[in-house]
Amino acid sequence: MASLLENIRRANRPPFHAMSPQDARRSYDAAAEILELPRAALARVERLRLPVADGTPLPARLYANSHDTLPALLYLHGGGFTIGSLETHDSLCRQIALRSGAAVIALDYRLAPEHRFPIAVDDAWAAMRWLGEHGAMLGLDPARLAV
């Protein structure tokens, strides 16, 4: 961890809050690629599209290390609702699924500032409701959902 923090310091990049959202996203994406984290092999990695309140189908990804009925975690990637994506958090979601025994459903919620508050929160709430109502179709236990 110390070497990672030193590499970040040496890169001498401006902090995300000092960049435009587009530049911050590019910088964050590039940093995620540089880390080259291992991608755990899982029994299931499936692309999904989850409908949200206004009818927009949002990309999501299901990670599970079993085909059994599993508890589920709705994962909302980091980035302050402005940066981050399914790709930047793919390795982490795989590790959570592998180590927890739960299925992980990562939602690619809509980002600010293009989508103003509370759209990202509404996206998350709609995805959670959808998983509660339809998660069994994906092999999830709708009685055991977490965010």
PDB file of C-alpha atoms in Angstrom:
ATOM      1  CA  MET A   1       0.000   0.000   0.000  1.00  0.00           C
ATOM      2  CA  ALA A   2       2.847   2.369   0.788  1.00  0.00           C
ATOM      3  CA  SER A   3       4.288   1.924  -2.714  1.00  0.00           C
ATOM      4  CA  LEU A   4       0.862   2.567  -4.269  1.00  0.00           C
ATOM      5  CA  LEU A   5       0.469   5.798  -2.305  1.00  0.00           C
ATOM      6  CA  GLU A   6       4.000   6.834  -3.269  1.00  0.00           C
ATOM      7  CA  ASN A   7       3.233   6.210  -6.961  1.00  0.00           C
ATOM      8  CA  ILE A   8       0.119   8.359  -6.665  1.00  0.00           C
ATOM      9  CA  ARG A   9       2.125  11.146  -5.016  1.00  0.00           C
ATOM     10  CA  ARG A  10       4.860  10.975  -7.685  1.00  0.00           C
ATOM     11  CA  ALA A  11       2.293  11.134 -10.491  1.00  0.00           C
ATOM     12  CA  ASN A  12       1.654  14.704  -9.314  1.00  0.00           C
ATOM     13  CA  ARG A  13      -1.840  14.786 -10.788  1.00  0.00           C
ATOM     14  CA  PRO A  14      -4.372  17.343  -9.694  1.00  0.00           C
ATOM     15  CA  PRO A  15      -7.019  16.088  -7.274  1.00  0.00           C
ATOM     16  CA  PHE A  16     -10.295  14.938  -8.822  1.00  0.00           C
ATOM     17  CA  HIS A  17     -12.227  17.863  -7.371  1.00  0.00           C
ATOM     18  CA  ALA A  18      -9.964  20.267  -9.301  1.00  0.00           C
ATOM     19  CA  MET A  19     -10.724  18.568 -12.649  1.00  0.00           C
ATOM     20  CA  SER A  20     -13.734  18.705 -14.910  1.00  0.00           C
ATOM     21  CA  PRO A  21     -15.978  15.646 -14.482  1.00  0.00           C
ATOM     22  CA  GLN A  22     -14.849  14.329 -17.879  1.00  0.00           C
ATOM     23  CA  ASP A  23     -11.145  14.707 -17.031  1.00  0.00           C
ATOM     24  CA  ALA A  24     -11.672  13.170 -13.589  1.00  0.00           C
ATOM     25  CA  ARG A  25     -13.378  10.167 -15.210  1.00  0.00           C
ATOM     26  CA  ARG A  26     -10.528   9.677 -17.679  1.00  0.00           C
ATOM     27  CA  SER A  27      -7.962   9.946 -14.881  1.00  0.00           C
ATOM     28  CA  TYR A  28      -9.892   7.526 -12.653  1.00  0.00           C
ATOM     29  CA  ASP A  29     -10.313   5.023 -15.497  1.00  0.00           C
ATOM     30  CA  ALA A  30      -6.594   5.208 -16.309  1.00  0.00           C
ATOM     31  CA  ALA A  31      -5.651   4.683 -12.661  1.00  0.00           C
ATOM     32  CA  ALA A  32      -7.907   1.620 -12.457  1.00  0.00           C
ATOM     33  CA  GLU A  33      -6.193   0.135 -15.517  1.00  0.00           C
ATOM     34  CA  ILE A  34      -2.713   0.787 -14.115  1.00  0.00           C
ATOM     35  CA  LEU A  35      -3.524  -1.134 -10.932  1.00  0.00           C
ATOM     36  CA  GLU A  36      -4.046  -4.303 -13.004  1.00  0.00           C
ATOM     37  CA  LEU A  37      -5.851  -6.077 -10.187  1.00  0.00           C
ATOM     38  CA  PRO A  38      -6.427  -9.808 -10.691  1.00  0.00           C
ATOM     39  CA  ARG A  39      -9.885 -10.748 -11.946  1.00  0.00           C
ATOM     40  CA  ALA A  40     -11.072 -13.793 -10.012  1.00  0.00           C
ATOM     41  CA  ALA A  41     -12.726 -16.509 -12.073  1.00  0.00           C
ATOM     42  CA  LEU A  42     -16.329 -17.022 -10.950  1.00  0.00           C
ATOM     43  CA  ALA A  43     -19.087 -19.478 -11.826  1.00  0.00           C
ATOM     44  CA  ARG A  44     -21.271 -16.595 -13.034  1.00  0.00           C
ATOM     45  CA  VAL A  45     -20.530 -13.167 -14.452  1.00  0.00           C
ATOM     46  CA  GLU A  46     -23.568 -11.908 -16.337  1.00  0.00           C
ATOM     47  CA  ARG A  47     -24.414  -8.610 -17.983  1.00  0.00           C
ATOM     48  CA  LEU A  48     -27.830  -7.285 -16.997  1.00  0.00           C
ATOM     49  CA  ARG A  49     -30.025  -4.286 -17.701  1.00  0.00           C
ATOM     50  CA  LEU A  50     -32.138  -3.177 -14.753  1.00  0.00           C
ATOM     51  CA  PRO A  51     -35.105  -0.853 -15.297  1.00  0.00           C
ATOM     52  CA  VAL A  52     -35.280   2.225 -13.112  1.00  0.00           C
ATOM     53  CA  ALA A  53     -38.115   4.574 -12.185  1.00  0.00           C
ATOM     54  CA  ASP A  54     -38.183   6.569 -15.437  1.00  0.00           C
ATOM     55  CA  GLY A  55     -38.009   3.388 -17.545  1.00  0.00           C
ATOM     56  CA  THR A  56     -34.335   3.727 -18.452  1.00  0.00           C
ATOM     57  CA  PRO A  57     -32.619   0.312 -18.504  1.00  0.00           C
ATOM     58  CA  LEU A  58     -29.275   0.668 -16.715  1.00  0.00           C
ATOM     59  CA  PRO A  59     -26.297  -1.633 -17.242  1.00  0.00           C
ATOM     60  CA  ALA A  60     -25.524  -3.901 -14.316  1.00  0.00           C
ATOM     61  CA  ARG A  61     -23.386  -6.956 -13.752  1.00  0.00           C
ATOM     62  CA  LEU A  62     -24.081 -10.062 -11.673  1.00  0.00           C
ATOM     63  CA  TYR A  63     -21.125 -11.796 -10.010  1.00  0.00           C
ATOM     64  CA  ALA A  64     -21.570 -15.136  -8.231  1.00  0.00           C
ATOM     65  CA  ASN A  65     -19.295 -18.025  -7.398  1.00  0.00           C
ATOM     66  CA  SER A  66     -22.159 -20.526  -7.440  1.00  0.00           C
ATOM     67  CA  HIS A  67     -25.327 -21.366  -9.329  1.00  0.00           C
ATOM     68  CA  ASP A  68     -27.138 -21.897  -5.998  1.00  0.00           C
ATOM     69  CA  THR A  69     -29.747 -19.469  -4.675  1.00  0.00           C
ATOM     70  CA  LEU A  70     -27.663 -16.809  -2.966  1.00  0.00           C
ATOM     71  CA  PRO A  71     -28.100 -13.719  -0.823  1.00  0.00           C
ATOM     72  CA  ALA A  72     -27.402 -10.612  -2.865  1.00  0.00           C
ATOM     73  CA  LEU A  73     -25.485  -7.389  -2.438  1.00  0.00           C
ATOM     74  CA  LEU A  74     -26.382  -4.393  -4.598  1.00  0.00           C
ATOM     75  CA  TYR A  75     -22.986  -2.779  -5.123  1.00  0.00           C
ATOM     76  CA  LEU A  76     -22.763   0.943  -5.872  1.00  0.00           C
ATOM     77  CA  HIS A  77     -19.252   1.770  -7.050  1.00  0.00           C
ATOM     78  CA  GLY A  78     -17.235   4.532  -5.486  1.00  0.00           C
ATOM     79  CA  GLY A  79     -16.614   7.896  -7.082  1.00  0.00           C
ATOM     80  CA  GLY A  80     -18.915  10.349  -5.364  1.00  0.00           C
ATOM     81  CA  PHE A  81     -21.699   9.715  -7.895  1.00  0.00           C
ATOM     82  CA  THR A  82     -19.512  11.501 -10.476  1.00  0.00           C
ATOM     83  CA  ILE A  83     -16.779   9.042 -11.520  1.00  0.00           C
ATOM     84  CA  GLY A  84     -16.352   5.257 -11.598  1.00  0.00           C
ATOM     85  CA  SER A  85     -18.067   2.492 -13.531  1.00  0.00           C
ATOM     86  CA  LEU A  86     -18.680  -1.229 -13.748  1.00  0.00           C
ATOM     87  CA  GLU A  87     -15.221  -1.603 -15.286  1.00  0.00           C
ATOM     88  CA  THR A  88     -13.307   0.341 -12.636  1.00  0.00           C
ATOM     89  CA  HIS A  89     -14.750  -1.865  -9.887  1.00  0.00           C
ATOM     90  CA  ASP A  90     -14.912  -5.216 -11.694  1.00  0.00           C
ATOM     91  CA  SER A  91     -12.029  -6.831  -9.769  1.00  0.00           C
ATOM     92  CA  LEU A  92     -13.386  -5.662  -6.421  1.00  0.00           C
ATOM     93  CA  CYS A  93     -16.880  -7.002  -7.160  1.00  0.00           C
ATOM     94  CA  ARG A  94     -15.377 -10.353  -8.145  1.00  0.00           C
ATOM     95  CA  GLN A  95     -13.462 -10.505  -4.867  1.00  0.00           C
ATOM     96  CA  ILE A  96     -16.542  -9.618  -2.812  1.00  0.00           C
ATOM     97  CA  ALA A  97     -18.534 -12.381  -4.528  1.00  0.00           C
ATOM     98  CA  LEU A  98     -15.704 -14.882  -4.108  1.00  0.00           C
ATOM     99  CA  ARG A  99     -15.042 -14.149  -0.438  1.00  0.00           C
ATOM    100  CA  SER A 100     -18.576 -13.443   0.803  1.00  0.00           C
ATOM    101  CA  GLY A 101     -20.514 -16.317  -0.735  1.00  0.00           C
ATOM    102  CA  ALA A 102     -23.121 -13.784  -1.840  1.00  0.00           C
ATOM    103  CA  ALA A 103     -24.028 -12.669  -5.326  1.00  0.00           C
ATOM    104  CA  VAL A 104     -22.955  -9.126  -6.150  1.00  0.00           C
ATOM    105  CA  ILE A 105     -25.049  -7.014  -8.492  1.00  0.00           C
ATOM    106  CA  ALA A 106     -23.066  -3.952  -9.536  1.00  0.00           C
ATOM    107  CA  LEU A 107     -25.199  -1.123 -10.897  1.00  0.00           C
ATOM    108  CA  ASP A 108     -23.884   1.396 -13.413  1.00  0.00           C
ATOM    109  CA  TYR A 109     -26.002   4.219 -11.998  1.00  0.00           C
ATOM    110  CA  ARG A 110     -26.196   7.531 -13.844  1.00  0.00           C
ATOM    111  CA  LEU A 111     -23.459  10.014 -12.983  1.00  0.00           C
ATOM    112  CA  ALA A 112     -23.545  13.680 -12.026  1.00  0.00           C
ATOM    113  CA  PRO A 113     -23.377  16.401 -13.151  1.00  0.00           C
ATOM    114  CA  GLU A 114     -25.135  15.207 -16.322  1.00  0.00           C
ATOM    115  CA  HIS A 115     -27.744  13.540 -14.107  1.00  0.00           C
ATOM    116  CA  ARG A 116     -28.523  15.771 -11.168  1.00  0.00           C
ATOM    117  CA  PHE A 117     -29.274  14.661  -7.614  1.00  0.00           C
ATOM    118  CA  PRO A 118     -31.259  12.598  -6.718  1.00  0.00           C
ATOM    119  CA  ILE A 119     -31.108  10.573  -9.962  1.00  0.00           C
ATOM    120  CA  ALA A 120     -28.254   8.253  -8.875  1.00  0.00           C
ATOM    121  CA  VAL A 121     -29.983   7.614  -5.542  1.00  0.00           C
ATOM    122  CA  ASP A 122     -33.274   6.984  -7.343  1.00  0.00           C
ATOM    123  CA  ASP A 123     -31.465   4.558  -9.680  1.00  0.00           C
ATOM    124  CA  ALA A 124     -30.125   2.627  -6.687  1.00  0.00           C
ATOM    125  CA  TRP A 125     -33.518   2.516  -4.985  1.00  0.00           C
ATOM    126  CA  ALA A 126     -35.241   1.323  -8.181  1.00  0.00           C
ATOM    127  CA  ALA A 127     -32.596  -1.383  -8.675  1.00  0.00           C
ATOM    128  CA  MET A 128     -33.030  -2.571  -5.081  1.00  0.00           C
ATOM    129  CA  ARG A 129     -36.800  -2.727  -5.500  1.00  0.00           C
ATOM    130  CA  TRP A 130     -36.424  -4.611  -8.796  1.00  0.00           C
ATOM    131  CA  LEU A 131     -34.084  -7.135  -7.165  1.00  0.00           C
ATOM    132  CA  GLY A 132     -36.592  -7.635  -4.354  1.00  0.00           C
ATOM    133  CA  GLU A 133     -39.401  -8.274  -6.828  1.00  0.00           C
ATOM    134  CA  HIS A 134     -37.517 -10.145  -9.579  1.00  0.00           C
ATOM    135  CA  GLY A 135     -34.237 -11.342  -8.066  1.00  0.00           C
ATOM    136  CA  ALA A 136     -35.468 -14.925  -7.781  1.00  0.00           C
ATOM    137  CA  MET A 137     -35.404 -15.092 -11.605  1.00  0.00           C
ATOM    138  CA  LEU A 138     -31.644 -14.549 -11.340  1.00  0.00           C
ATOM    139  CA  GLY A 139     -31.174 -17.179  -8.638  1.00  0.00           C
ATOM    140  CA  LEU A 140     -31.095 -14.628  -5.823  1.00  0.00           C
ATOM    141  CA  ASP A 141     -32.813 -14.868  -2.466  1.00  0.00           C
ATOM    142  CA  PRO A 142     -35.041 -11.749  -2.378  1.00  0.00           C
ATOM    143  CA  ALA A 143     -35.375 -12.099   1.408  1.00  0.00           C
ATOM    144  CA  ARG A 144     -31.613 -11.580   1.787  1.00  0.00           C
ATOM    145  CA  LEU A 145     -30.694  -8.348   0.001  1.00  0.00           C
ATOM    146  CA  ALA A 146     -28.166  -5.752   1.112  1.00  0.00           C
ATOM    147  CA  VAL A 147     -26.690  -2.542  -0.286  1.00  0.00           C
TER     148      VAL A 147
END
